[in-house]
PDB file of C-alpha atoms and ligand atoms in Angstrom:
ATOM      1  CA  MET J  19      71.591 126.196 132.638  1.00  0.00           C
ATOM      2  CA  GLY J  20      69.607 127.242 129.620  1.00  0.00           C
ATOM      3  CA  GLN J  21      72.581 126.664 127.279  1.00  0.00           C
ATOM      4  CA  SER J  22      71.620 125.359 123.981  1.00  0.00           C
ATOM      5  CA  GLY J  23      72.959 125.144 120.396  1.00  0.00           C
ATOM      6  CA  TYR J  24      76.422 124.785 119.227  1.00  0.00           C
ATOM      7  CA  GLN J  25      79.437 126.342 120.959  1.00  0.00           C
ATOM      8  CA  LEU J  26      82.958 126.386 119.878  1.00  0.00           C
ATOM      9  CA  LYS J  27      85.539 125.716 122.344  1.00  0.00           C
ATOM     10  CA  LYS J  28      88.863 127.309 122.936  1.00  0.00           C
ATOM     11  CA  CYS J  29      92.013 125.882 121.429  1.00  0.00           C
ATOM     12  CA  GLN J  30      93.785 123.396 123.625  1.00  0.00           C
ATOM     13  CA  GLN J  31      97.200 124.926 122.978  1.00  0.00           C
ATOM     14  CA  GLU J  32      98.140 127.045 125.935  1.00  0.00           C
ATOM     15  CA  ASP J  33      99.421 129.879 123.984  1.00  0.00           C
ATOM     16  CA  HIS J  34      96.431 129.968 121.668  1.00  0.00           C
ATOM     17  CA  ASN J  35      93.207 132.025 122.675  1.00  0.00           C
ATOM     18  CA  GLU J  36      91.441 131.334 119.320  1.00  0.00           C
ATOM     19  CA  GLN J  37      88.394 129.110 119.058  1.00  0.00           C
ATOM     20  CA  ILE J  38      88.540 125.665 117.594  1.00  0.00           C
ATOM     21  CA  GLU J  39      87.848 125.845 113.924  1.00  0.00           C
ATOM     22  CA  THR J  40      89.038 122.672 112.299  1.00  0.00           C
ATOM     23  CA  ILE J  41      89.047 118.891 113.013  1.00  0.00           C
ATOM     24  CA  CYS J  42      91.727 116.431 111.729  1.00  0.00           C
ATOM     25  CA  TYR J  43      90.264 112.978 111.016  1.00  0.00           C
ATOM     26  CA  ASN J  44      93.422 111.495 109.607  1.00  0.00           C
ATOM     27  CA  GLN J  45      93.938 108.080 111.359  1.00  0.00           C
ATOM     28  CA  GLN J  46      97.626 108.308 111.559  1.00  0.00           C
ATOM     29  CA  CYS J  47      97.719 111.777 112.961  1.00  0.00           C
ATOM     30  CA  THR J  48      99.333 112.189 116.397  1.00  0.00           C
ATOM     31  CA  ASP J  49      98.574 115.881 116.807  1.00  0.00           C
ATOM     32  CA  PHE J  50      95.762 117.602 118.411  1.00  0.00           C
ATOM     33  CA  ARG J  51      92.576 116.748 116.436  1.00  0.00           C
ATOM     34  CA  LEU J  52      90.866 119.964 117.358  1.00  0.00           C
ATOM     35  CA  ASN J  53      92.568 123.016 116.051  1.00  0.00           C
ATOM     36  CA  CYS J  54      92.235 126.793 115.796  1.00  0.00           C
ATOM     37  CA  SER J  55      93.365 129.018 112.905  1.00  0.00           C
ATOM     38  CA  LYS J  56      96.824 129.335 114.543  1.00  0.00           C
ATOM     39  CA  CYS J  57      97.297 125.658 114.762  1.00  0.00           C
ATOM     40  CA  GLU J  58      96.591 125.283 111.025  1.00  0.00           C
ATOM     41  CA  GLU J  59      99.979 126.829 110.306  1.00  0.00           C
ATOM     42  CA  ARG J  60     101.910 124.278 112.536  1.00  0.00           C
ATOM     43  CA  PHE J  61     100.033 120.978 112.216  1.00  0.00           C
ATOM     44  CA  HIS J  62      98.512 118.537 109.757  1.00  0.00           C
ATOM     45  CA  GLN J  63     100.500 120.029 106.833  1.00  0.00           C
ATOM     46  CA  ASP J  64     101.332 116.558 105.250  1.00  0.00           C
ATOM     47  CA  HIS J  65      97.691 115.518 105.376  1.00  0.00           C
ATOM     48  CA  TYR J  66      95.886 118.771 104.948  1.00  0.00           C
ATOM     49  CA  ASN J  67      92.964 117.111 102.862  1.00  0.00           C
ATOM     50  CA  ASP J  68      91.964 115.279 106.129  1.00  0.00           C
ATOM     51  CA  VAL J  69      91.294 118.525 108.002  1.00  0.00           C
ATOM     52  CA  LEU J  70      87.678 119.645 108.020  1.00  0.00           C
ATOM     53  CA  ARG J  71      86.388 122.971 109.016  1.00  0.00           C
ATOM     54  CA  ILE J  72      83.846 122.701 111.824  1.00  0.00           C
ATOM     55  CA  ASN J  73      81.447 124.892 110.029  1.00  0.00           C
ATOM     56  CA  SER J  74      81.291 122.458 107.105  1.00  0.00           C
ATOM     57  CA  LEU J  75      81.024 119.489 109.529  1.00  0.00           C
ATOM     58  CA  VAL J  76      77.988 121.094 111.069  1.00  0.00           C
ATOM     59  CA  GLY J  77      76.500 121.525 107.531  1.00  0.00           C
ATOM     60  CA  PHE J  78      77.406 117.850 106.769  1.00  0.00           C
ATOM     61  CA  ILE J  79      75.566 116.654 110.037  1.00  0.00           C
ATOM     62  CA  LYS J  80      72.628 118.730 109.013  1.00  0.00           C
ATOM     63  CA  ASP J  81      72.562 117.183 105.602  1.00  0.00           C
ATOM     64  CA  LYS J  82      72.746 113.709 107.114  1.00  0.00           C
ATOM     65  CA  ASN J  83      69.798 114.716 109.465  1.00  0.00           C
ATOM     66  CA  THR J  84      67.737 115.858 106.408  1.00  0.00           C
ATOM     67  CA  GLU J  85      68.676 112.620 104.619  1.00  0.00           C
ATOM     68  CA  CYS J  86      67.375 110.687 107.768  1.00  0.00           C
ATOM     69  CA  GLN J  87      64.190 112.710 107.786  1.00  0.00           C
ATOM     70  CA  ASN J  88      63.559 111.984 104.156  1.00  0.00           C
ATOM     71  CA  LEU J  89      64.183 108.381 104.676  1.00  0.00           C
ATOM     72  CA  ILE J  90      61.709 108.203 107.717  1.00  0.00           C
ATOM     73  CA  SER J  91      58.991 110.011 105.713  1.00  0.00           C
ATOM     74  CA  ASP J  92      59.730 107.415 102.850  1.00  0.00           C
ATOM     75  CA  LEU J  93      59.203 104.653 105.387  1.00  0.00           C
ATOM     76  CA  LYS J  94      56.038 106.225 106.703  1.00  0.00           C
ATOM     77  CA  THR J  95      54.621 106.400 103.201  1.00  0.00           C
ATOM     78  CA  PHE J  96      55.674 102.838 102.666  1.00  0.00           C
ATOM     79  CA  VAL J  97      53.904 101.725 105.802  1.00  0.00           C
ATOM     80  CA  GLU J  98      50.707 103.546 104.726  1.00  0.00           C
ATOM     81  CA  ILE J  99      50.745 101.855 101.363  1.00  0.00           C
ATOM     82  CA  MET J 100      51.234  98.481 103.051  1.00  0.00           C
ATOM     83  CA  ASN J 101      48.311  99.327 105.399  1.00  0.00           C
ATOM     84  CA  GLN J 102      46.176 100.138 102.589  1.00  0.00           C
ATOM     85  CA  SER J 103      46.941  97.135 100.570  1.00  0.00           C
ATOM     86  CA  PHE J 104      46.355  95.096 103.699  1.00  0.00           C
ATOM     87  CA  SER J 105      42.994  96.753 104.180  1.00  0.00           C
ATOM     88  CA  GLN J 106      42.010  96.046 100.623  1.00  0.00           C
ATOM     89  CA  LEU J 107      43.188  92.438 101.027  1.00  0.00           C
ATOM     90  CA  ILE J 108      41.065  91.864 104.157  1.00  0.00           C
ATOM     91  CA  SER J 109      37.881  93.620 102.672  1.00  0.00           C
ATOM     92  CA  GLY J 110      38.272  91.388  99.604  1.00  0.00           C
ATOM     93  CA  ILE J 111      38.137  88.194 101.677  1.00  0.00           C
TER      94      ILE J 111
HETATM   95 ZN1   ZN Y 240      95.427 126.545 118.424  1.00  0.00          ZN
HETATM   96 ZN1   ZN Y 241      96.279 115.724 111.565  1.00  0.00          ZN
END
């Protein structure tokens, strides 16, 4: 218990002791999707551009989270403006 945060798993290849560092998201790929630095030399060579480093993926998710936060605060502002307009409308009647 008490485990929190992001943890890297070990490579699925039996002869590899390295942690997983990259993810392949190529749709035609039949190799292991989660790879360590050793795997990089063996797999995904023909579609190397579809392999993402997990570190950059974490950054990508954080960026998306920030975007969502911004969107939510925009929506809140919008709702406040709506409420103000509505109050003005009611008090004007
Ligand atoms: Zn490996
Ligand atoms: Zn692949």
